[in-house]
mmCIF file of C-alpha atoms in Angstrom:
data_model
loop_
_atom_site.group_PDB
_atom_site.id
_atom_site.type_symbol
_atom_site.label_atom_id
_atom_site.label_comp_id
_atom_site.label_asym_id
_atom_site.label_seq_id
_atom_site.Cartn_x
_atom_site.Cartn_y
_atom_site.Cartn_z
ATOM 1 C CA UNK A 1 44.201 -72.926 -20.178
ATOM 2 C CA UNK A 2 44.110 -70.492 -22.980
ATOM 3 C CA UNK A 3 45.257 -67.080 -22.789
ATOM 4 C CA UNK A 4 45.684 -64.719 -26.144
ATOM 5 C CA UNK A 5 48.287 -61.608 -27.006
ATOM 6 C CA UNK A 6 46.421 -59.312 -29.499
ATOM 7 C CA UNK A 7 46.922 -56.267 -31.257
ATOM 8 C CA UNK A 8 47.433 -54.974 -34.868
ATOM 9 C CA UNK A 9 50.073 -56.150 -37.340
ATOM 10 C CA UNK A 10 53.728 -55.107 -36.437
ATOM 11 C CA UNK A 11 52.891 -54.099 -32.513
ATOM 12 C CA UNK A 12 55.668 -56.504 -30.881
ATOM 13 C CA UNK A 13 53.150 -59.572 -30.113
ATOM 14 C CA UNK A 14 55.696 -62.145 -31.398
ATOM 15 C CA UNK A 15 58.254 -60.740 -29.245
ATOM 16 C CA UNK A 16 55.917 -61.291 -26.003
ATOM 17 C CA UNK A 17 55.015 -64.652 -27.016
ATOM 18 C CA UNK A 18 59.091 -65.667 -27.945
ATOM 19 C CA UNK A 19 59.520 -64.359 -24.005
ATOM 20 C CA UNK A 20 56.643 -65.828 -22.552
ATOM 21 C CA UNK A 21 57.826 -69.453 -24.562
ATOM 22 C CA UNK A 22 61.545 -68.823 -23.242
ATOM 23 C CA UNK A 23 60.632 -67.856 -19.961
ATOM 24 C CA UNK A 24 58.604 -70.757 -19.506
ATOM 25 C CA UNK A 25 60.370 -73.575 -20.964
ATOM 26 C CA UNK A 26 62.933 -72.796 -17.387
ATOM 27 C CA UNK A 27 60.192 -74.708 -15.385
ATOM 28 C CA UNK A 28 58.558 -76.994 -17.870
ATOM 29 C CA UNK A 29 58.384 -80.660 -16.696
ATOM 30 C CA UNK A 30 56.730 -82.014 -20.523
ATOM 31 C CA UNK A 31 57.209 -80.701 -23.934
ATOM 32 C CA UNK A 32 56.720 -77.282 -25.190
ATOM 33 C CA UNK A 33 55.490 -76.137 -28.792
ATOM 34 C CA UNK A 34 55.942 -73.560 -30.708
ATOM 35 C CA UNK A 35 53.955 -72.919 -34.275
ATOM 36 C CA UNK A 36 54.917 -70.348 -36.952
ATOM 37 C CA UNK A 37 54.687 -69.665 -40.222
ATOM 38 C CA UNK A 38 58.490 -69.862 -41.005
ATOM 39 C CA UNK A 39 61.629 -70.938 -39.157
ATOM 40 C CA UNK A 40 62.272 -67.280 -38.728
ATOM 41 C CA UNK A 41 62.414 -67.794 -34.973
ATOM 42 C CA UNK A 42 64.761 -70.525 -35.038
ATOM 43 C CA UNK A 43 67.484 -68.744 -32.869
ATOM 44 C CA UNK A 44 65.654 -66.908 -30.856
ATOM 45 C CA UNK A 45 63.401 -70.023 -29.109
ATOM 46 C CA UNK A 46 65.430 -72.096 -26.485
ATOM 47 C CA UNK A 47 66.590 -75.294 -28.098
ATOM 48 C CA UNK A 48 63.682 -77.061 -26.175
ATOM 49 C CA UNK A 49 61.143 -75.690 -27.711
ATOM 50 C CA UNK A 50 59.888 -77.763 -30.469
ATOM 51 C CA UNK A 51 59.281 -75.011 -33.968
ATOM 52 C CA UNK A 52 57.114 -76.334 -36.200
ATOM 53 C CA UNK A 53 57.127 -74.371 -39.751
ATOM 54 C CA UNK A 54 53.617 -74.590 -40.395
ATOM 55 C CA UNK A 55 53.589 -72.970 -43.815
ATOM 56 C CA UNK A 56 54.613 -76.688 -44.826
ATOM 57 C CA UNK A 57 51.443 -77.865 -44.082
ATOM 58 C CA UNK A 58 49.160 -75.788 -46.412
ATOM 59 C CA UNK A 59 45.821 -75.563 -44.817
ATOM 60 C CA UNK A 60 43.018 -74.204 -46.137
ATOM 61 C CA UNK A 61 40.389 -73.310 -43.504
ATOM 62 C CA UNK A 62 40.194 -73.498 -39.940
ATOM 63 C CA UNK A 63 39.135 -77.150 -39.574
ATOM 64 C CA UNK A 64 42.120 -78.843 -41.043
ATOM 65 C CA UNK A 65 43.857 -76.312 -38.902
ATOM 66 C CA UNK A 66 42.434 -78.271 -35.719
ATOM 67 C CA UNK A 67 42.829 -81.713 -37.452
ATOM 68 C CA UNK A 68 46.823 -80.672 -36.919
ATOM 69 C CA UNK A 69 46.397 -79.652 -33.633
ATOM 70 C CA UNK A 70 44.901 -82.773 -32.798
ATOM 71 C CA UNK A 71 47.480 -84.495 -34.686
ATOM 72 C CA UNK A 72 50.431 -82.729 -32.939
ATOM 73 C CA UNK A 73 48.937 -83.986 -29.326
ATOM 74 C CA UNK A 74 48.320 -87.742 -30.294
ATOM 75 C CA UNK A 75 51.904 -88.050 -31.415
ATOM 76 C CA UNK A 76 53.621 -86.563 -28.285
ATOM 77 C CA UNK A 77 51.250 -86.916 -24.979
ATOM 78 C CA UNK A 78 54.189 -85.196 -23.047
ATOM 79 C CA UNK A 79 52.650 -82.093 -24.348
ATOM 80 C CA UNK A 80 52.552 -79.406 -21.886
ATOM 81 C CA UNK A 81 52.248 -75.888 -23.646
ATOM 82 C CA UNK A 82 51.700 -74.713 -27.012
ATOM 83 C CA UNK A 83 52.524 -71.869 -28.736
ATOM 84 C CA UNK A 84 51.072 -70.442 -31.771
ATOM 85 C CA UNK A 85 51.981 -67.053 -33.604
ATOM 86 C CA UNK A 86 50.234 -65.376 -35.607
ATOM 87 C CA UNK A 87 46.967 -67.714 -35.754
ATOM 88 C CA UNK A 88 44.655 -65.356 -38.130
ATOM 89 C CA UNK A 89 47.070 -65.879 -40.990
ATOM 90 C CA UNK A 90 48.279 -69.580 -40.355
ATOM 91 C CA UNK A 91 44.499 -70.927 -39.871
ATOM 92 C CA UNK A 92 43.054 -68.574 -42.472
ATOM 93 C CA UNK A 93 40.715 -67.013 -39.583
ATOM 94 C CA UNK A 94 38.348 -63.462 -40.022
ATOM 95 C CA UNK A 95 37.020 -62.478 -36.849
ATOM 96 C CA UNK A 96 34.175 -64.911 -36.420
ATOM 97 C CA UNK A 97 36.692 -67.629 -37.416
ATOM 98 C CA UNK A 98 38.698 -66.207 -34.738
ATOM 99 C CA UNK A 99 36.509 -66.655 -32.250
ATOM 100 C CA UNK A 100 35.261 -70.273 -32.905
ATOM 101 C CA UNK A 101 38.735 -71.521 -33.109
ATOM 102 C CA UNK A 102 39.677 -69.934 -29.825
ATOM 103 C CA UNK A 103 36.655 -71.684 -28.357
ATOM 104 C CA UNK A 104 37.559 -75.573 -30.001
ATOM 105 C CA UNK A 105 41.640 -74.497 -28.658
ATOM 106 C CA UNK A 106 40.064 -74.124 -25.186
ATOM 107 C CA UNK A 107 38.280 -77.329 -25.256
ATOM 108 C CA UNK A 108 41.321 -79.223 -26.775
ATOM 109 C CA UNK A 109 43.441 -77.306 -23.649
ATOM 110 C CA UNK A 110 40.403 -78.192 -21.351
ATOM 111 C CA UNK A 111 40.388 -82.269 -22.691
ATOM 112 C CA UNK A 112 44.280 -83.018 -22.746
ATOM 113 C CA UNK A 113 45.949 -80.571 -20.239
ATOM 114 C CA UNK A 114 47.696 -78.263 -21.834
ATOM 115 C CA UNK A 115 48.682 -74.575 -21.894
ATOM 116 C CA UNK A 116 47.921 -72.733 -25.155
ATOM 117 C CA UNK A 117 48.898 -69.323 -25.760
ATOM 118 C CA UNK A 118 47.912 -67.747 -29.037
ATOM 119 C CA UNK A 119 49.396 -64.287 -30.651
ATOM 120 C CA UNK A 120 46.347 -62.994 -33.042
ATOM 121 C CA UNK A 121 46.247 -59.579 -35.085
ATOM 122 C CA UNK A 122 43.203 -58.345 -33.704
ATOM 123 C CA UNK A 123 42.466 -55.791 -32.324
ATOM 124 C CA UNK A 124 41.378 -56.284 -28.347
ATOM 125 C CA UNK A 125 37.960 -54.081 -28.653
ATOM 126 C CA UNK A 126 37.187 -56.322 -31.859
ATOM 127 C CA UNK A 127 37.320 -59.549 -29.495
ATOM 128 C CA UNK A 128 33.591 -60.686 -27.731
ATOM 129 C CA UNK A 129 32.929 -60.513 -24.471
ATOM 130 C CA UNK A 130 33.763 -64.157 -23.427
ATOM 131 C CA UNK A 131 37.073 -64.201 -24.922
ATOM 132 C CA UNK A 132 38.117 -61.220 -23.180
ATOM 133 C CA UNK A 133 39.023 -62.863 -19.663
ATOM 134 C CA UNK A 134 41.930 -64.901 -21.904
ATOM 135 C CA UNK A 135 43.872 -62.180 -22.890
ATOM 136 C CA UNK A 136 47.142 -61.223 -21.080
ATOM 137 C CA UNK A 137 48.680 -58.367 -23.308
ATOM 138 C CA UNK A 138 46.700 -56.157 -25.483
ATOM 139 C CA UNK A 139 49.101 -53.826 -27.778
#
């Protein structure tokens, strides 16, 4: 399952995706993840919430974005949700990017189980028709 919080910069998505993680993690039965660009966060994520700092990683386009995704899963099948915030800047995305990523996240959700919710500064009427039924909170 995917499901997307969008909106433009500095609208209070991270906040909704730091409760929807925290809120979550009270009836989680696997693993929960939680990707960001710093370690920012830190304090406010329940201390069973995995953070990775992605900014470590230095990626350069999209693809070796979802080379780490997939690399994330094979080392820890107790995977059951995934968080990433702020997904336009950390995978170097435009709008088209946007869109194809969202679709290979879906299929990687689809293949191995798990929940991925994705915080992206985009504007909701910017986002195509069959991404549209994914999104829970457009600010």
């Amino acid at each position: 399952m995917i499901q997307l919080i969008v909106g433009s910069e500095g609208k209070g998505k991270t906040k909704h995706l730091l409760d929807k993680v925290n809120e979550e993690i009270k009836e989680a039965s696997g693993n929960i993840v939680f990707l960001d660009r710093s370690t920012k966060h830190m304090f406010e994520l329940n201390n069973r919430v995995r953070l990775i700092n992605v900014s470590e990683y230095d990626f350069e386009n999209k693809s070796e974005f979802i080379g780490f995704i997939y690399g994330i899963i094979s080392q820890d099948h107790d995977i059951e949700q995934m968080y990433i915030d702020g997904i336009m800047k950390i995978a170097r995305l435009d709008k088209e990017g946007f869109e194809e990523v969202v679709g290979k996240l879906k299929g990687i959700s689809d293949k191995f189980g798990i929940k991925i919710v994705i915080s992206a500064s985009i504007d909701s009427a910017e986002i195509s028709d069959s991404l549209k039924e994914y999104v829970i909170v457009a600010l």
